[in-house]
Amino acid sequence: MNLIQGDDRRESIFFPQCLDDYIDSNSEVRIIDQFVDSLNLMECGFVFPKEDPLGRGRAAYDPADLLKLFIYGYFNGIRSGRKLEKNCHINLEVIWLLKRLKPDFKTICDFRKNNRKAFKQATTKFTLLCQKLKLIAGETIAVDGTIIKASNNISKSWSSKKLEKNLKQTEVLIEQYLNDLEGLDDDPAPESGQRKEALKHKLDYEQTKEIQLNEIKSVLDKSSKSHLSLTDPDSKTISKQGKSCVGYNVQTSVDSLHKLIVCCEVTDRINDLGLLTPMAQETKNLLELQELCDLTADSGYYTLDDLKDCEDMGMIPYLPTVKKSSNVQQGLYGKGAFLYNSKEDTYLCPNKITLKKIRTTEQRGKRFHQYTHKSACGNCPLKLRCTKAKQRVLSRWEHEQYQERATKRILENKEMMATRKGTVEHPYGTIKTQFLSNGFLVRGKEMVQAECSLAHLAYNLKRVLNIMKFDDLITILGYRTGLYFKNVAINGLIRLCTKPIELKYNKGRPRSLWYTKFKRLHHESLFFTQPL
């Protein structure tokens, strides 16, 4: 058969002598390398190893190299420390990226643990770069949350109701096994001995299980929490669409221009209520928005306080109206059938009767004004279509004008819901299938936030590579290059300088020329970069 044949493994071949020749000129690994070199890692909060003034001990790995390894790993769906270590030996792109360094898995995992807060700062730097490149407009922001599985099996997650149910089942089984054993004491059948041994084994298992459940119950009673996860204590059992999952509620805000993620926060909340204002505030502060911005979300974020707080900060909310009231579901007049007069602070009912304010009450920390007309409701011809009570009483929140404006906005701009869905749902499909498949790998809220930030950075980086030309992005990152020296010994050299430093470029690489009292020195490798 005429088939394509490979080369003979024993045949001598000539490999390129330069490591750079192995990597394609348009490989995304070059973008990762250039981006990390453009960061001031100390400013981001990365931990640098302590240096012995006498140079004793083994030198530590550069945090920049390990950060490049993690970004590349999450960019390609490689998250395990052992898998990253293996790629340092067999993956040509990783070998090029780390300049043939081969850290072990313990060093790799410790770097992620010790710098868990700094990953978010590095991701923020790339988000701000996207804003400078006009890839993030800040005109329409969509907010949504998704449940991502934690490193905790649902069998290792306990609530008070689940504990009580399991304890009752265990007690019933123990009592049943004890009764069966008593019945076998007088059984003359030859197989009674084997059945008795089997029942004793089951009884021992259930009794041990009961002891373990009581220990978990005592721990849960002593703690202030209503839920206990044994593997990842920060995770919670969250139910959504009839399915239960032990995980985290990950909140994201996404810009509608190019579907780039602006903020990504990990929470342990079981729903999205009350999370719209914090996400809006964080997005506004990060992008430093001065003008009004449209903010879209689904009905799961609908709270009165969030409607007011978001509008006051200049983030105009677009949320679908909440479910109809019980009166509307029963075929009665809803609150929308009553017209409010803001000047006189009254309501006009469908029978053209004016309802006046009679009292002010406080419910769940909010003030509500109540309106009614006692004498008119008794003889009203529309009473059967209005209320089943003696009289109709309307409640109005003291800041209900915010809710009315929000309802009017969404009715006049129904396309905003399609915009929200097409904007914020886009990243979740990519992140859940490519970057965080099978849920989080690490445990603890801070570690999970670090992993989420790396997935956020990997997603934005992949999007930008699809939007911009490769050469343009490389050039822009090159412009952000600044000269900084790593070694403390260089600080002494700076004091010897008699002329300013000259920065020249040799084949695209900066080279510093130091003019000192003694001689002219060239340094090409002792520098790292930071944003201009």
Short mmCIF file of C-alpha atoms in Angstrom, two decimals:
data_model
loop_
_atom_site.label_atom_id
_atom_site.label_comp_id
_atom_site.label_asym_id
_atom_site.label_seq_id
_atom_site.Cartn_x
_atom_site.Cartn_y
_atom_site.Cartn_z
CA MET A 1 0.00 0.00 0.00
CA ASN A 2 1.12 3.56 -0.71
CA LEU A 3 1.27 5.07 2.80
CA ILE A 4 3.14 8.05 4.24
CA GLN A 5 6.23 6.78 6.02
CA GLY A 6 8.08 8.39 8.90
CA ASP A 7 11.82 8.84 9.29
CA ASP A 8 14.10 6.10 10.51
CA ARG A 9 14.63 6.58 14.25
CA ARG A 10 18.25 5.48 13.96
CA GLU A 11 19.05 7.97 11.23
CA SER A 12 21.22 10.92 12.27
CA ILE A 13 19.54 14.31 11.95
CA PHE A 14 20.62 17.88 12.62
CA PHE A 15 18.48 19.78 15.12
CA PRO A 16 18.50 23.58 15.20
CA GLN A 17 21.19 24.90 17.49
CA CYS A 18 19.01 27.74 18.78
CA LEU A 19 16.10 26.94 21.10
CA ASP A 20 14.10 29.78 19.62
CA ASP A 21 14.00 28.02 16.23
CA TYR A 22 11.80 25.26 17.66
CA ILE A 23 8.88 27.64 18.35
CA ASP A 24 6.72 29.14 15.64
CA SER A 25 7.00 32.90 15.31
CA ASN A 26 3.22 33.27 15.83
CA SER A 27 2.92 30.90 18.77
CA GLU A 28 0.78 32.17 21.67
CA VAL A 29 3.58 31.14 24.03
CA ARG A 30 5.50 34.22 22.86
CA ILE A 31 2.60 36.43 23.95
CA ILE A 32 2.61 34.82 27.39
CA ASP A 33 6.36 35.36 27.67
CA GLN A 34 6.11 38.99 26.60
CA PHE A 35 3.14 39.75 28.84
CA VAL A 36 4.74 38.37 32.02
CA ASP A 37 7.94 40.27 31.20
CA SER A 38 5.83 43.44 31.03
CA LEU A 39 4.63 43.02 34.63
CA ASN A 40 6.06 44.46 37.79
CA LEU A 41 5.66 41.29 39.83
CA MET A 42 6.51 42.94 43.14
CA GLU A 43 3.74 45.46 42.55
CA CYS A 44 1.33 42.59 41.85
CA GLY A 45 2.25 41.03 45.19
CA PHE A 46 4.29 38.02 44.10
CA VAL A 47 6.61 36.64 46.74
CA PHE A 48 10.28 36.86 45.83
CA PRO A 49 12.74 34.51 47.53
CA LYS A 50 15.03 35.89 50.21
CA GLU A 51 18.62 36.20 49.10
CA ASP A 52 21.58 35.38 51.29
CA PRO A 53 24.10 38.25 51.18
CA LEU A 54 26.95 35.72 51.08
CA GLY A 55 25.37 33.79 48.24
CA ARG A 56 24.98 30.61 50.28
CA GLY A 57 22.36 28.01 49.51
CA ARG A 58 20.72 27.01 46.30
CA ALA A 59 19.21 29.77 44.18
CA ALA A 60 15.42 29.90 43.89
CA TYR A 61 13.32 29.97 40.73
CA ASP A 62 12.30 33.31 39.31
CA PRO A 63 8.59 34.01 40.03
CA ALA A 64 8.22 35.26 36.46
CA ASP A 65 9.18 31.84 35.07
CA LEU A 66 6.71 30.01 37.31
CA LEU A 67 3.96 32.52 36.45
CA LYS A 68 4.57 31.89 32.75
CA LEU A 69 4.27 28.16 33.42
CA PHE A 70 0.90 28.56 35.14
CA ILE A 71 -0.54 30.87 32.50
CA TYR A 72 0.54 28.46 29.78
CA GLY A 73 -0.86 25.53 31.75
CA TYR A 74 -4.30 27.04 32.27
CA PHE A 75 -4.30 28.36 28.70
CA ASN A 76 -3.97 24.74 27.52
CA GLY A 77 -6.04 23.05 30.25
CA ILE A 78 -3.02 21.72 32.22
CA ARG A 79 -3.56 22.48 35.91
CA SER A 80 -2.02 19.66 37.91
CA GLY A 81 1.41 20.32 39.42
CA ARG A 82 2.69 16.91 38.32
CA LYS A 83 1.42 17.41 34.78
CA LEU A 84 3.09 20.82 34.61
CA GLU A 85 6.32 19.23 35.83
CA LYS A 86 6.07 16.60 33.10
CA ASN A 87 5.50 19.25 30.44
CA CYS A 88 8.72 20.97 31.53
CA HIS A 89 10.54 17.86 30.28
CA ILE A 90 8.60 16.92 27.12
CA ASN A 91 6.79 20.02 25.84
CA LEU A 92 8.94 22.12 23.50
CA GLU A 93 6.87 25.25 24.08
CA VAL A 94 7.29 24.95 27.86
CA ILE A 95 11.00 24.20 27.44
CA TRP A 96 11.33 27.38 25.38
CA LEU A 97 9.16 29.40 27.78
CA LEU A 98 11.16 28.38 30.87
CA LYS A 99 14.53 28.36 29.09
CA ARG A 100 14.97 24.65 29.88
CA LEU A 101 14.23 25.05 33.58
CA LYS A 102 12.65 21.98 35.17
CA PRO A 103 11.03 22.78 38.54
CA ASP A 104 9.50 19.86 40.40
CA PHE A 105 5.80 19.60 41.21
CA LYS A 106 6.31 20.65 44.85
CA THR A 107 7.92 23.92 43.79
CA ILE A 108 5.14 24.51 41.27
CA CYS A 109 2.33 23.85 43.74
CA ASP A 110 3.98 25.91 46.48
CA PHE A 111 4.23 28.86 44.11
CA ARG A 112 0.48 28.71 43.47
CA LYS A 113 -0.21 28.44 47.20
CA ASN A 114 2.14 31.25 48.28
CA ASN A 115 1.00 33.68 45.57
CA ARG A 116 -2.72 32.94 45.53
CA LYS A 117 -3.68 36.60 45.96
CA ALA A 118 -1.16 37.90 43.41
CA PHE A 119 -2.70 36.01 40.48
CA LYS A 120 -5.74 38.26 40.62
CA GLN A 121 -3.53 41.36 40.37
CA ALA A 122 -1.75 39.96 37.31
CA THR A 123 -5.14 39.29 35.71
CA THR A 124 -6.24 42.83 36.53
CA LYS A 125 -3.17 44.20 34.72
CA PHE A 126 -4.16 42.38 31.54
CA THR A 127 -7.76 43.62 31.88
CA LEU A 128 -6.52 47.21 32.13
CA LEU A 129 -4.30 46.62 29.09
CA CYS A 130 -7.37 45.48 27.15
CA GLN A 131 -9.13 48.68 28.20
CA LYS A 132 -6.21 50.78 26.93
CA LEU A 133 -6.36 48.91 23.63
CA LYS A 134 -10.07 49.87 23.34
CA LEU A 135 -11.11 46.22 23.58
CA ILE A 136 -13.21 46.99 26.67
CA ALA A 137 -15.60 49.87 26.12
CA GLY A 138 -17.28 50.00 29.52
CA GLU A 139 -20.62 51.02 27.97
CA THR A 140 -22.63 47.83 28.59
CA ILE A 141 -21.69 45.34 31.32
CA ALA A 142 -23.44 42.01 31.86
CA VAL A 143 -23.31 40.26 35.24
CA ASP A 144 -24.13 36.62 35.91
CA GLY A 145 -23.16 33.76 38.19
CA THR A 146 -22.49 30.10 37.62
CA ILE A 147 -21.95 27.11 39.89
CA ILE A 148 -18.57 25.40 39.50
CA LYS A 149 -17.90 22.16 41.30
CA ALA A 150 -15.47 22.22 44.22
CA SER A 151 -12.93 19.56 45.13
CA ASN A 152 -15.49 18.04 47.50
CA ASN A 153 -17.79 15.10 46.84
CA ILE A 154 -21.43 15.54 47.75
CA SER A 155 -21.16 12.54 50.09
CA LYS A 156 -18.65 14.56 52.15
CA SER A 157 -21.02 17.50 52.45
CA TRP A 158 -23.50 17.71 55.33
CA SER A 159 -26.37 19.94 56.36
CA SER A 160 -28.47 19.65 59.51
CA LYS A 161 -31.43 18.18 57.58
CA LYS A 162 -29.25 15.67 55.78
CA LEU A 163 -27.66 14.60 59.06
CA GLU A 164 -31.01 14.08 60.77
CA LYS A 165 -32.31 12.05 57.83
CA ASN A 166 -29.21 9.83 57.74
CA LEU A 167 -29.23 9.34 61.52
CA LYS A 168 -32.87 8.22 61.47
CA GLN A 169 -32.18 5.78 58.65
CA THR A 170 -29.16 4.40 60.50
CA GLU A 171 -31.11 3.96 63.75
CA VAL A 172 -33.88 2.12 61.91
CA LEU A 173 -31.38 -0.25 60.29
CA ILE A 174 -29.60 -0.91 63.59
CA GLU A 175 -32.89 -1.77 65.30
CA GLN A 176 -33.86 -4.01 62.39
CA TYR A 177 -30.53 -5.90 62.46
CA LEU A 178 -30.79 -6.38 66.25
CA ASN A 179 -34.29 -7.83 65.92
CA ASP A 180 -33.12 -10.15 63.14
CA LEU A 181 -30.23 -11.37 65.30
CA GLU A 182 -32.60 -12.15 68.18
CA GLY A 183 -34.77 -14.14 65.82
CA LEU A 184 -31.80 -16.22 64.66
CA ASP A 185 -30.83 -17.26 68.20
CA ASP A 186 -33.48 -20.00 68.27
CA ASP A 187 -33.27 -20.86 64.54
CA PRO A 188 -32.17 -24.54 64.13
CA ALA A 189 -31.40 -24.14 60.41
CA PRO A 190 -27.79 -25.03 59.47
CA GLU A 191 -27.38 -21.72 57.57
CA SER A 192 -28.32 -19.59 60.59
CA GLY A 193 -24.67 -19.22 61.62
CA GLN A 194 -23.67 -17.70 58.28
CA ARG A 195 -26.67 -15.39 58.27
CA LYS A 196 -25.84 -14.30 61.81
CA GLU A 197 -22.25 -13.43 60.83
CA ALA A 198 -23.50 -11.41 57.86
CA LEU A 199 -25.96 -9.51 60.07
CA LYS A 200 -23.24 -8.80 62.65
CA HIS A 201 -21.05 -7.39 59.91
CA LYS A 202 -23.87 -5.10 58.72
CA LEU A 203 -24.65 -4.12 62.31
CA ASP A 204 -21.03 -3.16 63.00
CA TYR A 205 -20.97 -1.05 59.83
CA GLU A 206 -24.15 0.85 60.76
CA GLN A 207 -23.02 1.38 64.36
CA THR A 208 -19.69 2.79 63.16
CA LYS A 209 -21.56 5.01 60.73
CA GLU A 210 -23.82 6.24 63.54
CA ILE A 211 -20.76 7.21 65.63
CA GLN A 212 -19.28 9.14 62.68
CA LEU A 213 -22.56 10.94 62.00
CA ASN A 214 -22.87 11.96 65.65
CA GLU A 215 -19.32 13.34 65.58
CA ILE A 216 -20.14 15.38 62.47
CA LYS A 217 -23.35 16.58 64.14
CA SER A 218 -21.45 17.75 67.22
CA VAL A 219 -18.98 19.68 65.05
CA LEU A 220 -21.85 21.25 63.09
CA ASP A 221 -23.72 22.21 66.28
CA LYS A 222 -20.65 23.90 67.74
CA SER A 223 -20.01 25.92 64.58
CA SER A 224 -22.15 28.86 63.52
CA LYS A 225 -22.57 27.43 60.02
CA SER A 226 -25.58 25.49 58.79
CA HIS A 227 -23.47 23.44 56.41
CA LEU A 228 -20.27 21.41 56.75
CA SER A 229 -17.98 20.22 53.95
CA LEU A 230 -15.31 17.80 55.10
CA THR A 231 -12.88 18.08 52.16
CA ASP A 232 -13.20 21.76 51.23
CA PRO A 233 -14.63 23.58 54.26
CA ASP A 234 -15.37 26.78 52.30
CA SER A 235 -17.58 25.10 49.68
CA LYS A 236 -21.35 24.67 49.99
CA THR A 237 -24.08 22.48 48.61
CA ILE A 238 -25.89 24.56 46.00
CA SER A 239 -29.04 23.45 44.21
CA LYS A 240 -29.83 24.78 40.75
CA GLN A 241 -32.42 23.55 38.27
CA GLY A 242 -33.15 20.51 40.41
CA LYS A 243 -29.51 19.40 40.64
CA SER A 244 -27.31 19.60 43.74
CA CYS A 245 -23.61 20.32 43.59
CA VAL A 246 -20.95 21.06 46.19
CA GLY A 247 -19.13 24.06 44.79
CA TYR A 248 -18.83 27.83 44.58
CA ASN A 249 -20.98 30.54 43.06
CA VAL A 250 -18.63 32.31 40.63
CA GLN A 251 -19.69 35.85 39.68
CA THR A 252 -18.42 37.52 36.51
CA SER A 253 -18.94 40.88 34.84
CA VAL A 254 -18.38 40.86 31.08
CA ASP A 255 -18.04 43.76 28.66
CA SER A 256 -20.39 43.48 25.69
CA LEU A 257 -17.97 44.83 23.07
CA HIS A 258 -15.76 41.76 22.69
CA LYS A 259 -17.10 39.49 25.48
CA LEU A 260 -14.02 40.09 27.63
CA ILE A 261 -14.28 39.39 31.36
CA VAL A 262 -13.76 42.45 33.55
CA CYS A 263 -14.14 40.99 37.06
CA CYS A 264 -14.38 37.45 38.36
CA GLU A 265 -15.23 36.80 42.01
CA VAL A 266 -15.69 33.52 43.89
CA THR A 267 -18.48 33.49 46.49
CA ASP A 268 -20.04 30.85 48.70
CA ARG A 269 -23.55 32.28 48.34
CA ILE A 270 -26.25 29.78 47.36
CA ASN A 271 -28.00 32.35 45.10
CA ASP A 272 -27.29 35.66 43.36
CA LEU A 273 -29.46 37.92 45.55
CA GLY A 274 -27.52 40.92 46.83
CA LEU A 275 -24.46 40.33 44.62
CA LEU A 276 -25.27 42.83 41.86
CA THR A 277 -24.09 45.92 43.75
CA PRO A 278 -20.69 44.48 44.78
CA MET A 279 -19.98 43.34 41.21
CA ALA A 280 -21.08 46.67 39.79
CA GLN A 281 -18.94 48.59 42.28
CA GLU A 282 -15.86 46.47 41.60
CA THR A 283 -16.30 46.82 37.84
CA LYS A 284 -16.72 50.58 38.09
CA ASN A 285 -13.65 50.98 40.30
CA LEU A 286 -11.47 48.76 38.13
CA LEU A 287 -12.33 50.47 34.85
CA GLU A 288 -12.55 53.91 36.54
CA LEU A 289 -15.82 54.64 34.75
CA GLN A 290 -16.85 58.29 34.82
CA GLU A 291 -19.87 58.13 32.52
CA LEU A 292 -23.11 56.19 32.86
CA CYS A 293 -22.89 52.48 32.07
CA ASP A 294 -25.67 50.00 31.28
CA LEU A 295 -25.73 47.04 33.64
CA THR A 296 -27.68 43.93 32.64
CA ALA A 297 -28.49 40.88 34.78
CA ASP A 298 -31.16 38.21 35.10
CA SER A 299 -34.07 38.12 37.53
CA GLY A 300 -31.99 36.22 40.10
CA TYR A 301 -30.35 39.54 41.07
CA TYR A 302 -33.60 41.46 41.51
CA THR A 303 -33.55 43.23 44.87
CA LEU A 304 -34.81 46.71 45.65
CA ASP A 305 -31.59 47.82 47.33
CA ASP A 306 -29.48 46.80 44.33
CA LEU A 307 -31.70 48.75 41.94
CA LYS A 308 -31.15 51.91 43.99
CA ASP A 309 -27.46 51.43 44.75
CA CYS A 310 -26.49 50.61 41.15
CA GLU A 311 -28.35 53.58 39.71
CA ASP A 312 -26.85 55.92 42.31
CA MET A 313 -23.31 54.85 41.35
CA GLY A 314 -23.98 55.41 37.64
CA MET A 315 -24.49 51.76 36.67
CA ILE A 316 -27.98 51.79 35.15
CA PRO A 317 -29.61 48.40 35.86
CA TYR A 318 -31.58 46.45 33.26
CA LEU A 319 -33.29 43.54 34.99
CA PRO A 320 -36.42 41.62 33.95
CA THR A 321 -39.50 42.34 36.01
CA VAL A 322 -40.20 40.02 38.91
CA LYS A 323 -42.98 37.46 38.95
CA LYS A 324 -46.57 38.69 39.11
CA SER A 325 -48.15 39.23 42.50
CA SER A 326 -50.64 36.81 44.01
CA ASN A 327 -53.49 39.20 43.14
CA VAL A 328 -52.62 39.08 39.45
CA GLN A 329 -52.33 35.28 39.56
CA GLN A 330 -55.85 35.17 41.02
CA GLY A 331 -57.19 37.41 38.24
CA LEU A 332 -57.38 40.54 40.40
CA TYR A 333 -56.03 44.01 39.74
CA GLY A 334 -52.28 44.28 40.22
CA LYS A 335 -50.43 47.27 41.55
CA GLY A 336 -49.83 48.43 37.98
CA ALA A 337 -53.54 49.20 37.62
CA PHE A 338 -53.18 51.99 40.22
CA LEU A 339 -51.71 55.31 39.07
CA TYR A 340 -49.30 57.10 41.44
CA ASN A 341 -49.33 60.88 41.78
CA SER A 342 -45.86 61.92 42.98
CA LYS A 343 -46.85 65.54 43.71
CA GLU A 344 -49.75 64.69 46.01
CA ASP A 345 -48.33 61.33 47.15
CA THR A 346 -51.55 59.48 46.36
CA TYR A 347 -52.79 56.58 44.22
CA LEU A 348 -55.72 56.60 41.82
CA CYS A 349 -57.55 53.25 41.72
CA PRO A 350 -59.30 51.79 38.62
CA ASN A 351 -62.62 53.23 39.91
CA LYS A 352 -61.09 56.74 39.93
CA ILE A 353 -60.96 56.87 43.73
CA THR A 354 -57.97 58.53 45.40
CA LEU A 355 -56.07 56.42 47.94
CA LYS A 356 -54.19 58.42 50.56
CA LYS A 357 -51.28 57.47 52.78
CA ILE A 358 -52.43 56.26 56.17
CA ARG A 359 -49.28 54.85 57.82
CA THR A 360 -45.59 54.02 57.43
CA THR A 361 -44.25 50.59 58.38
CA GLU A 362 -40.83 48.93 58.38
CA GLN A 363 -40.29 45.48 56.86
CA ARG A 364 -36.92 43.72 56.63
CA GLY A 365 -35.07 46.99 57.20
CA LYS A 366 -37.02 48.97 54.56
CA ARG A 367 -39.65 51.64 55.02
CA PHE A 368 -43.01 51.21 53.26
CA HIS A 369 -45.89 53.67 53.01
CA GLN A 370 -49.44 52.25 52.94
CA TYR A 371 -52.34 53.79 51.01
CA THR A 372 -56.08 53.06 51.18
CA HIS A 373 -59.61 54.54 51.21
CA LYS A 374 -61.68 52.81 53.87
CA SER A 375 -65.13 54.09 53.00
CA ALA A 376 -64.86 53.77 49.22
CA CYS A 377 -63.94 50.06 49.06
CA GLY A 378 -67.13 48.84 50.76
CA ASN A 379 -69.49 50.12 48.02
CA CYS A 380 -67.06 49.89 45.07
CA PRO A 381 -68.52 48.03 42.03
CA LEU A 382 -65.05 46.77 41.12
CA LYS A 383 -64.29 45.31 44.55
CA LEU A 384 -64.66 41.69 43.44
CA ARG A 385 -62.03 42.32 40.76
CA CYS A 386 -59.77 44.26 43.14
CA THR A 387 -59.47 42.43 46.46
CA LYS A 388 -60.98 39.68 48.60
CA ALA A 389 -60.31 41.63 51.81
CA LYS A 390 -62.50 44.33 53.31
CA GLN A 391 -60.43 47.03 51.63
CA ARG A 392 -57.51 47.32 49.24
CA VAL A 393 -54.26 48.49 50.85
CA LEU A 394 -51.27 49.39 48.68
CA SER A 395 -47.69 49.38 50.00
CA ARG A 396 -45.05 51.60 48.45
CA TRP A 397 -41.33 51.45 49.17
CA GLU A 398 -39.88 54.85 50.08
CA HIS A 399 -37.53 54.63 47.05
CA GLU A 400 -39.94 52.90 44.69
CA GLN A 401 -39.19 55.41 41.93
CA TYR A 402 -36.02 53.41 41.28
CA GLN A 403 -38.07 50.26 40.77
CA GLU A 404 -40.52 52.07 38.50
CA ARG A 405 -37.72 53.43 36.35
CA ALA A 406 -36.13 49.99 36.12
CA THR A 407 -39.43 48.44 35.03
CA LYS A 408 -39.95 51.15 32.42
CA ARG A 409 -36.41 50.76 31.09
CA ILE A 410 -36.65 47.02 30.54
CA LEU A 411 -40.09 47.31 28.89
CA GLU A 412 -38.74 49.90 26.46
CA ASN A 413 -35.47 47.99 25.83
CA LYS A 414 -36.38 44.30 25.74
CA GLU A 415 -33.37 43.61 23.51
CA MET A 416 -31.12 44.14 26.53
CA MET A 417 -32.00 40.66 27.77
CA ALA A 418 -30.76 39.14 24.51
CA THR A 419 -27.63 41.28 24.83
CA ARG A 420 -27.08 40.00 28.36
CA LYS A 421 -27.43 36.38 27.35
CA GLY A 422 -25.15 36.73 24.34
CA THR A 423 -22.53 38.55 26.43
CA VAL A 424 -22.20 36.84 29.78
CA GLU A 425 -23.04 33.27 28.75
CA HIS A 426 -20.21 33.30 26.18
CA PRO A 427 -17.28 32.99 28.65
CA TYR A 428 -18.89 30.27 30.78
CA GLY A 429 -19.02 27.74 27.98
CA THR A 430 -15.32 28.23 27.24
CA ILE A 431 -14.15 28.33 30.85
CA LYS A 432 -16.11 25.28 32.01
CA THR A 433 -15.06 23.10 29.06
CA GLN A 434 -11.47 24.23 28.45
CA PHE A 435 -9.97 25.89 31.51
CA LEU A 436 -11.91 24.52 34.52
CA SER A 437 -13.18 21.21 33.25
CA ASN A 438 -14.40 18.89 36.05
CA GLY A 439 -14.48 21.79 38.49
CA PHE A 440 -11.81 23.32 40.69
CA LEU A 441 -8.62 21.44 41.45
CA VAL A 442 -7.58 23.26 44.64
CA ARG A 443 -9.35 23.72 47.98
CA GLY A 444 -10.16 26.77 50.05
CA LYS A 445 -11.81 29.99 48.87
CA GLU A 446 -8.54 31.90 48.38
CA MET A 447 -6.97 29.09 46.38
CA VAL A 448 -10.14 28.72 44.31
CA GLN A 449 -10.06 32.48 43.63
CA ALA A 450 -6.48 32.12 42.38
CA GLU A 451 -7.47 29.30 40.06
CA CYS A 452 -10.48 31.29 38.85
CA SER A 453 -8.24 34.31 38.14
CA LEU A 454 -5.89 32.16 36.06
CA ALA A 455 -8.86 30.84 34.07
CA HIS A 456 -10.08 34.44 33.68
CA LEU A 457 -6.67 35.49 32.35
CA ALA A 458 -6.44 32.50 30.00
CA TYR A 459 -9.88 33.25 28.57
CA ASN A 460 -9.18 36.94 28.00
CA LEU A 461 -5.80 36.15 26.45
CA LYS A 462 -7.35 33.67 24.03
CA ARG A 463 -10.06 36.18 23.10
CA VAL A 464 -7.55 38.96 22.46
CA LEU A 465 -5.47 36.66 20.26
CA ASN A 466 -8.60 36.02 18.19
CA ILE A 467 -9.43 39.72 17.98
CA MET A 468 -6.04 41.35 17.36
CA LYS A 469 -3.24 40.56 14.99
CA PHE A 470 -0.40 38.67 16.61
CA ASP A 471 2.32 41.09 15.50
CA ASP A 472 0.36 44.10 16.76
CA LEU A 473 -0.02 42.59 20.23
CA ILE A 474 3.66 41.67 20.39
CA THR A 475 4.61 45.21 19.40
CA ILE A 476 2.32 46.76 22.02
CA LEU A 477 3.70 44.57 24.77
CA GLY A 478 7.21 45.45 23.61
CA TYR A 479 6.44 49.16 24.01
CA ARG A 480 5.55 48.54 27.63
CA THR A 481 9.02 47.27 28.37
CA GLY A 482 11.02 49.06 31.06
CA LEU A 483 14.41 48.31 32.49
CA TYR A 484 14.73 46.98 36.06
CA PHE A 485 17.47 44.95 37.67
CA LYS A 486 16.85 41.94 39.87
CA ASN A 487 20.13 41.55 41.74
CA VAL A 488 20.71 43.66 44.80
CA ALA A 489 24.35 43.93 43.74
CA ILE A 490 23.34 46.02 40.75
CA ASN A 491 22.19 48.77 43.12
CA GLY A 492 25.81 49.32 44.03
CA LEU A 493 26.69 49.58 40.36
CA ILE A 494 24.08 52.29 39.90
CA ARG A 495 25.89 54.52 42.39
CA LEU A 496 29.08 54.26 40.29
CA CYS A 497 27.41 55.59 37.15
CA THR A 498 28.78 58.89 35.85
CA LYS A 499 26.58 59.09 32.75
CA PRO A 500 22.96 58.22 32.11
CA ILE A 501 22.02 54.69 31.09
CA GLU A 502 21.65 54.18 27.36
CA LEU A 503 19.05 51.66 26.20
CA LYS A 504 19.69 50.20 22.75
CA TYR A 505 17.89 47.45 20.88
CA ASN A 506 19.73 44.57 19.31
CA LYS A 507 17.42 42.39 17.18
CA GLY A 508 14.40 43.48 19.16
CA ARG A 509 16.01 42.90 22.55
CA PRO A 510 16.93 45.80 24.84
CA ARG A 511 20.56 46.13 25.95
CA SER A 512 21.73 48.44 28.70
CA LEU A 513 25.05 50.28 28.52
CA TRP A 514 26.42 51.43 31.87
CA TYR A 515 29.13 54.11 31.86
CA THR A 516 31.00 53.92 35.17
CA LYS A 517 34.17 55.43 36.53
CA PHE A 518 36.09 52.30 35.62
CA LYS A 519 34.72 50.81 32.44
CA ARG A 520 31.70 50.47 30.22
CA LEU A 521 29.61 47.44 31.13
CA HIS A 522 27.03 45.58 29.08
CA HIS A 523 24.11 43.85 30.76
CA GLU A 524 21.64 41.95 28.64
CA SER A 525 20.11 39.40 31.00
CA LEU A 526 19.73 41.13 34.37
CA PHE A 527 16.52 42.96 33.69
CA PHE A 528 12.79 42.47 33.81
CA THR A 529 9.99 44.63 32.51
CA GLN A 530 7.04 46.55 33.85
CA PRO A 531 4.18 48.65 32.43
CA LEU A 532 5.14 52.12 31.37
#
